[in-house]
Amino acid sequence: MQDKYLPADIERAAQQHWDSTEAFRVHADAARPKYYCLSMFPYPSGKLHMGHVRNYTIGDVLSRFHKMKGFNVLQPMGWDAFGLPAENAAIQNGVPPAKWTYDNIAYMKQQLKSLGFAIDWRRELATCTPEYYKWNQWLFLRMLEKGVAERKTQVVNWDPVDQTVLANEQVIDGRGWRTGAVVEKREIPGYYLKITDYADELLGDLDELTGWPERVKLMQANWIGKSTGVRFAFQHDIAGDDGQPINDGKLWVFTTRADTIMGVTFCAVAAEHPLALHAAKGNAELAAFIEKCKHGSVMEADMATMEKEGLPTGLFVTHPLTGKQVEVWVGNYVLMSYGDGAVMGVPAHDERDFAFAKKYDLPIEQVVALGDKAYSLDAWQEWYGSKDGVCVNSGKYDGLNYTDAVDAIAADLAAQGIGEKKVQWRLRDWGISRQRYWGCPIPIIHCDSCGSVPVPDDQLPVVLPEDCVPDGSGNPLHKRLDFLHVDCPKCGKPARRETDTMDTFVDSSWYYARYATRFGADKMVDEETDYWMTVDQYIGGIEHAILHLLYSRFWTKVMRDVGLVTYREPFAHLLTQGMVLAPTYFRELEGGKKEWVNPSNVTESVIGGKRYAWVQNDGLNFGETNLVEGRGNQSKIRISASKLDVIRDDDEHGKQSVVIVAGDRVQIGGVEKMSKSKNNGVDPEALVKQFGADTCRFFIIFTAHPEQSLEWSDAGVEGAYRFLRRVWSFGHLFASEIRGQIGAQRQLAGAKLPEDLTAFRREIHLLLKQANYDLGKQQFNTVASATMKMLNALEKAPRQGALAAETIEECFGILLRVLSPLTPHISHALWLDLGYGEDILKAAWPEPLDAALVQDEVELMLQVNGKLRGALRVPADAAKDAIEAAALAHEATIKFLEGRAAKKVVVVPGRLVNIVG
RNA sequence: GCCCGGAUGGUGAAAUUGGUAAACACAGCGGACUUAAAAUCCGCCGGCGCAAGCCUUACGGGUUCAAGUCCCGUUCCGGGCACCA
């Protein structure tokens, strides 16, 4: 074997071996237990970043570990290939999204292959291919038939200059990202999937997901947001244009705080509410306000933080229980698309209403009391919103607690026929229509006589033309007459294809099932999925905790109801990988636009306590010096660059620091997850080239707990490389000096080892025990530490004589196998070269031997009054009394008790003794 | 704003889930080898203190024989908030 560690050669050979033996190609085999290990597939943004490497290394560690444990392991890979970045790239470079996407896939696939993942590439899929998205369309049609899909109106961000719909991401400070125009809200038709029909089941089945992190289930439960409340109406006789009362004379609202109904002092309706529109007819100020409400964001975060504004309509409705007249206001914070587009205002007990009432000088009437706390109108206090109080100033409801008051009030409203208890969900239906080109076409044909007609199954897929180049001004499909013009499937007259495409979350909602289907099957899923599904282990970023996972769960339940599958949940175990973060940098362009600069091109320095950053556009020198009282030694700095920038700053001692920067100054943004849109992805390629895939894999596993977010830094990667070099050297030493000492007959089993060999062997088996325990917890960073500790022990172990050589053979074999899921290439090479076996993939996973773990004596910590004062060696089987006696007699005990008697002795077996005195 | 997380040496982190805080590494410092450099090996490495010892897990309280770990409150950072994926 080579005496030097040459990762490039080793990795090429190992990968060729896996390719030629089709090591990771798997098929259903009912005789073997299966393990379906799935990592979230990547968006083909152009290059891998460290977030991908982390995700797929974790998946690969689990896959290889389970393979050695004897499971039939499926680990597939594919591409979430539709989406916005391809259109942005087209706008920038004029390349069709299809070409850009396929080029990126080819590049990233080769990057993935260089990392040596145990992937069954035969099952690779890309969601932008008609073979895949045909089934999006097919199931969508089934949903239409079942009434799970329906067409209604949606509110979108509208750029009035580009005449196009904007994604939330494309709205910056309320303006279009390209045009800078103030964005408007616009209502347009679109298709919805009725996920709310499944709300109860999606919530209830969370209990079945015992392999999911609690926090993810909690987030999903909060998102679904089941709450019981009361829906009731304020009555009125406000007549519309037709002379009839608007909405039958009822203003419906929903509340979870019906117990505060006696504290209602106003109502607020959305700008689009019929009462608002009616009042605006004779009121120019109100009409202008309603118009203003149409501008601004549709995002919840913006709605929640924006200044709450309103105007009175001059209209009054009747309180259903007091009969009082209540004024109706229009509020910018009330959304027509939520509930009935109207809310009751109880300023005394709702923080938002409180602020609104203070701002517009509306009455505030306390109707809930908590203990003897005094209510004051000066400022909002936390307890005002509490459900733990009792009703006051509420007539017959006085003294009732929350539950009783809600029950009584709901009953009284029901008796009048204008209200009832209602379960309300926070979850809204899933709008899937996107006014965008690079997505799966929605299979609908619009006919003047027949309306919206589903495309017949035998005409699927509706194929997206792949040669369009979006320019930012709307969907290019509008200009594609060959796509647009089609005959109506019903009446045969000329009709028009739907140009909206599907949300890309549709694509990712069922790809896991397609992987498990025989390649090229002309069915959405086939019998093979019954073997592989459900996914045993799903791995992906915590940022997908809600939307992607919830949509996938919903989609699974729809497939079940259509009769395609029998399982009700797609993912049995979920590992939410922490995100890989990196700093962001940007240049501000005119119009507030930001151009994001990759961190690899940026240098940072701290000057006078402030951080500065710049791009080294020439890759040349910059200098740094301290000016003391204005006199510096700048003559030593050599600068050559096209652009210089001098930064001066005083530190707290009045010393002036100066940095002369060769390059463009950039602004420092936050530390955020690596993404295409913020251009802060760090490409692993340089690391792989310099140190090899094993080092890269080992380092990213070693550097943090898988669930913890990680600010990327490659400081320390040399340490991982050094470690693997030492592993290789030890292998070389074993081959050249140690292995030869082993006799013809193995004698380790049953042999009585000398003390130093016993201790060494025990240490390795103890580390193995810890590593196996940590693998079970999916804490891989400490598995990596354990392998380093094993090597430290191996290097120090006695190596003379047959028994020592045999012990080292056993222990190095353990190290190679524990290491192999993390660094498969070097493990493969050493296993083969040192004669352990043909293929480490087929080796059995090691288990610690009880015989190697036994010990005669243990060390206990000795505490006096909870402070560590000494240590105690006792026989491993010592009785509690004997330990107590030994502890009390210990010199540290006598010293720190200072003559006091021991009041209490706490003995924790195997760990410590605490003497309280 | 709301929901979910996180914070431990100069740095990444560990701590058998309430029981020796800082394992394992990185960086740094000192030494060996070398003509020299690289590589490698050995030693030191939370703070204060000559020492005995005291202090230390974002901050402030609490529970406990014992708290990084549990409870209450606060600050800062990250993720999600329905058209980024």
Tab-separated table of C-alpha atoms in Angstrom, chain A residues 307-457:
chain	number	residue	atom	x	y	z
A	307	GLU	CA	-49.403	50.870	11.891
A	308	LYS	CA	-53.051	50.041	12.541
A	309	GLU	CA	-55.222	52.617	10.832
A	310	GLY	CA	-58.926	53.040	10.403
A	311	LEU	CA	-61.773	55.394	9.530
A	312	PRO	CA	-65.367	55.394	10.753
A	313	THR	CA	-68.025	54.551	8.189
A	314	GLY	CA	-70.773	56.457	9.958
A	315	LEU	CA	-72.783	53.238	9.881
A	316	PHE	CA	-74.113	51.568	13.008
A	317	VAL	CA	-75.045	47.991	13.833
A	318	THR	CA	-76.924	46.634	16.840
A	319	HIS	CA	-75.182	44.751	19.641
A	320	PRO	CA	-77.023	41.415	19.832
A	321	LEU	CA	-77.098	41.250	23.643
A	322	THR	CA	-77.200	44.870	24.818
A	323	GLY	CA	-79.128	46.341	21.907
A	324	LYS	CA	-76.696	49.263	21.882
A	325	GLN	CA	-75.660	50.892	18.627
A	326	VAL	CA	-72.063	50.053	17.674
A	327	GLU	CA	-70.170	52.046	15.068
A	328	VAL	CA	-68.577	50.251	12.137
A	329	TRP	CA	-64.993	51.216	11.232
A	330	VAL	CA	-62.851	50.237	8.291
A	331	GLY	CA	-59.497	48.899	9.491
A	332	ASN	CA	-56.385	48.268	7.404
A	333	TYR	CA	-55.574	45.284	9.617
A	334	VAL	CA	-58.772	43.377	8.836
A	335	LEU	CA	-58.469	41.030	5.872
A	336	MET	CA	-61.416	40.124	3.678
A	337	SER	CA	-59.950	36.689	3.056
A	338	TYR	CA	-60.003	35.712	6.752
A	339	GLY	CA	-63.314	34.552	8.127
A	340	ASP	CA	-66.063	37.037	7.373
A	341	GLY	CA	-63.795	40.034	6.848
A	342	ALA	CA	-64.985	41.697	10.032
A	343	VAL	CA	-64.087	41.655	13.717
A	344	MET	CA	-65.666	42.861	16.927
A	345	GLY	CA	-63.631	45.465	18.793
A	346	VAL	CA	-63.086	44.889	22.526
A	347	PRO	CA	-60.369	47.394	23.362
A	348	ALA	CA	-60.308	46.568	27.060
A	349	HIS	CA	-59.157	42.990	26.464
A	350	ASP	CA	-57.441	42.803	23.079
A	351	GLU	CA	-54.082	44.463	22.700
A	352	ARG	CA	-54.583	45.435	19.076
A	353	ASP	CA	-58.049	46.864	19.746
A	354	PHE	CA	-56.662	48.710	22.787
A	355	ALA	CA	-54.060	50.495	20.665
A	356	PHE	CA	-56.683	51.234	18.015
A	357	ALA	CA	-59.127	52.672	20.556
A	358	LYS	CA	-56.462	54.841	22.175
A	359	LYS	CA	-55.438	56.160	18.774
A	360	TYR	CA	-58.970	57.086	17.701
A	361	ASP	CA	-60.331	57.920	21.134
A	362	LEU	CA	-62.893	55.139	21.221
A	363	PRO	CA	-64.475	54.038	24.509
A	364	ILE	CA	-62.761	51.246	26.473
A	365	GLU	CA	-64.973	49.249	28.842
A	366	GLN	CA	-63.497	46.685	31.204
A	367	VAL	CA	-65.580	43.482	31.350
A	368	VAL	CA	-63.080	40.981	32.784
A	369	ALA	CA	-61.406	41.238	36.202
A	370	LEU	CA	-58.447	39.227	37.443
A	371	GLY	CA	-58.061	39.034	41.220
A	372	ASP	CA	-57.896	42.513	42.664
A	373	LYS	CA	-55.772	43.942	39.873
A	374	ALA	CA	-56.664	47.523	39.033
A	375	TYR	CA	-57.604	48.329	35.453
A	376	SER	CA	-56.041	51.479	34.088
A	377	LEU	CA	-56.529	53.078	30.693
A	378	ASP	CA	-53.002	54.491	30.693
A	379	ALA	CA	-51.228	51.516	29.203
A	380	TRP	CA	-51.901	47.959	28.091
A	381	GLN	CA	-51.098	45.363	30.722
A	382	GLU	CA	-50.451	41.696	30.104
A	383	TRP	CA	-53.342	40.455	32.254
A	384	TYR	CA	-55.989	42.358	30.257
A	385	GLY	CA	-55.887	39.601	27.673
A	386	SER	CA	-55.983	36.755	30.202
A	387	LYS	CA	-58.621	34.031	30.084
A	388	ASP	CA	-58.223	33.366	33.818
A	389	GLY	CA	-60.469	36.160	35.050
A	390	VAL	CA	-64.211	36.489	35.609
A	391	CYS	CA	-66.791	38.689	33.888
A	392	VAL	CA	-67.656	42.076	35.361
A	393	ASN	CA	-69.864	44.911	34.075
A	394	SER	CA	-71.551	42.230	31.985
A	395	GLY	CA	-75.022	42.090	33.460
A	396	LYS	CA	-76.260	38.552	33.895
A	397	TYR	CA	-72.826	37.113	32.988
A	398	ASP	CA	-71.046	38.764	35.939
A	399	GLY	CA	-68.964	36.346	37.952
A	400	LEU	CA	-68.712	33.680	35.232
A	401	ASN	CA	-65.305	32.366	34.264
A	402	TYR	CA	-64.118	32.131	30.661
A	403	THR	CA	-65.621	28.737	29.806
A	404	ASP	CA	-68.965	29.338	31.507
A	405	ALA	CA	-69.302	32.810	30.025
A	406	VAL	CA	-68.593	31.578	26.496
A	407	ASP	CA	-71.149	28.773	26.931
A	408	ALA	CA	-73.841	31.106	28.312
A	409	ILE	CA	-73.268	33.786	25.683
A	410	ALA	CA	-73.196	31.269	22.838
A	411	ALA	CA	-76.474	29.807	24.094
A	412	ASP	CA	-78.137	33.242	24.235
A	413	LEU	CA	-76.953	34.120	20.721
A	414	ALA	CA	-78.123	30.743	19.426
A	415	ALA	CA	-81.530	31.296	20.976
A	416	GLN	CA	-81.846	34.443	18.851
A	417	GLY	CA	-80.695	32.528	15.804
A	418	ILE	CA	-77.774	34.860	15.194
A	419	GLY	CA	-74.825	32.918	16.520
A	420	GLU	CA	-73.298	29.588	17.393
A	421	LYS	CA	-70.163	27.957	18.637
A	422	LYS	CA	-67.812	27.174	15.848
A	423	VAL	CA	-64.491	25.441	15.470
A	424	GLN	CA	-62.145	27.773	13.691
A	425	TRP	CA	-58.873	26.848	12.019
A	426	ARG	CA	-55.952	29.139	11.465
A	427	LEU	CA	-54.967	26.920	8.549
A	428	ARG	CA	-56.078	28.312	5.180
A	429	ASP	CA	-56.627	26.513	1.922
A	430	TRP	CA	-53.566	26.017	-0.236
A	431	GLY	CA	-53.553	28.345	-3.237
A	432	ILE	CA	-51.500	26.617	-5.919
A	433	SER	CA	-51.899	28.939	-8.923
A	434	ARG	CA	-48.796	30.848	-9.896
A	435	GLN	CA	-48.774	33.401	-12.691
A	436	ARG	CA	-45.373	32.146	-13.740
A	437	TYR	CA	-43.825	30.276	-16.620
A	438	TRP	CA	-41.318	27.854	-15.075
A	439	GLY	CA	-43.692	25.456	-13.358
A	440	CYS	CA	-46.079	22.606	-13.974
A	441	PRO	CA	-48.981	23.713	-16.222
A	442	ILE	CA	-52.394	23.509	-14.596
A	443	PRO	CA	-54.346	21.129	-16.886
A	444	ILE	CA	-57.383	23.308	-17.614
A	445	ILE	CA	-58.806	24.658	-20.877
A	446	HIS	CA	-60.960	27.763	-20.849
A	447	CYS	CA	-63.825	27.697	-23.333
A	448	ASP	CA	-66.252	30.548	-24.004
A	449	SER	CA	-69.187	28.197	-24.018
A	450	CYS	CA	-68.176	25.410	-21.628
A	451	GLY	CA	-66.215	27.409	-19.038
A	452	SER	CA	-63.183	25.853	-17.339
A	453	VAL	CA	-62.777	22.343	-18.730
A	454	PRO	CA	-60.323	19.786	-17.288
A	455	VAL	CA	-57.859	18.347	-19.804
A	456	PRO	CA	-58.864	14.690	-20.422
A	457	ASP	CA	-56.488	12.124	-18.914
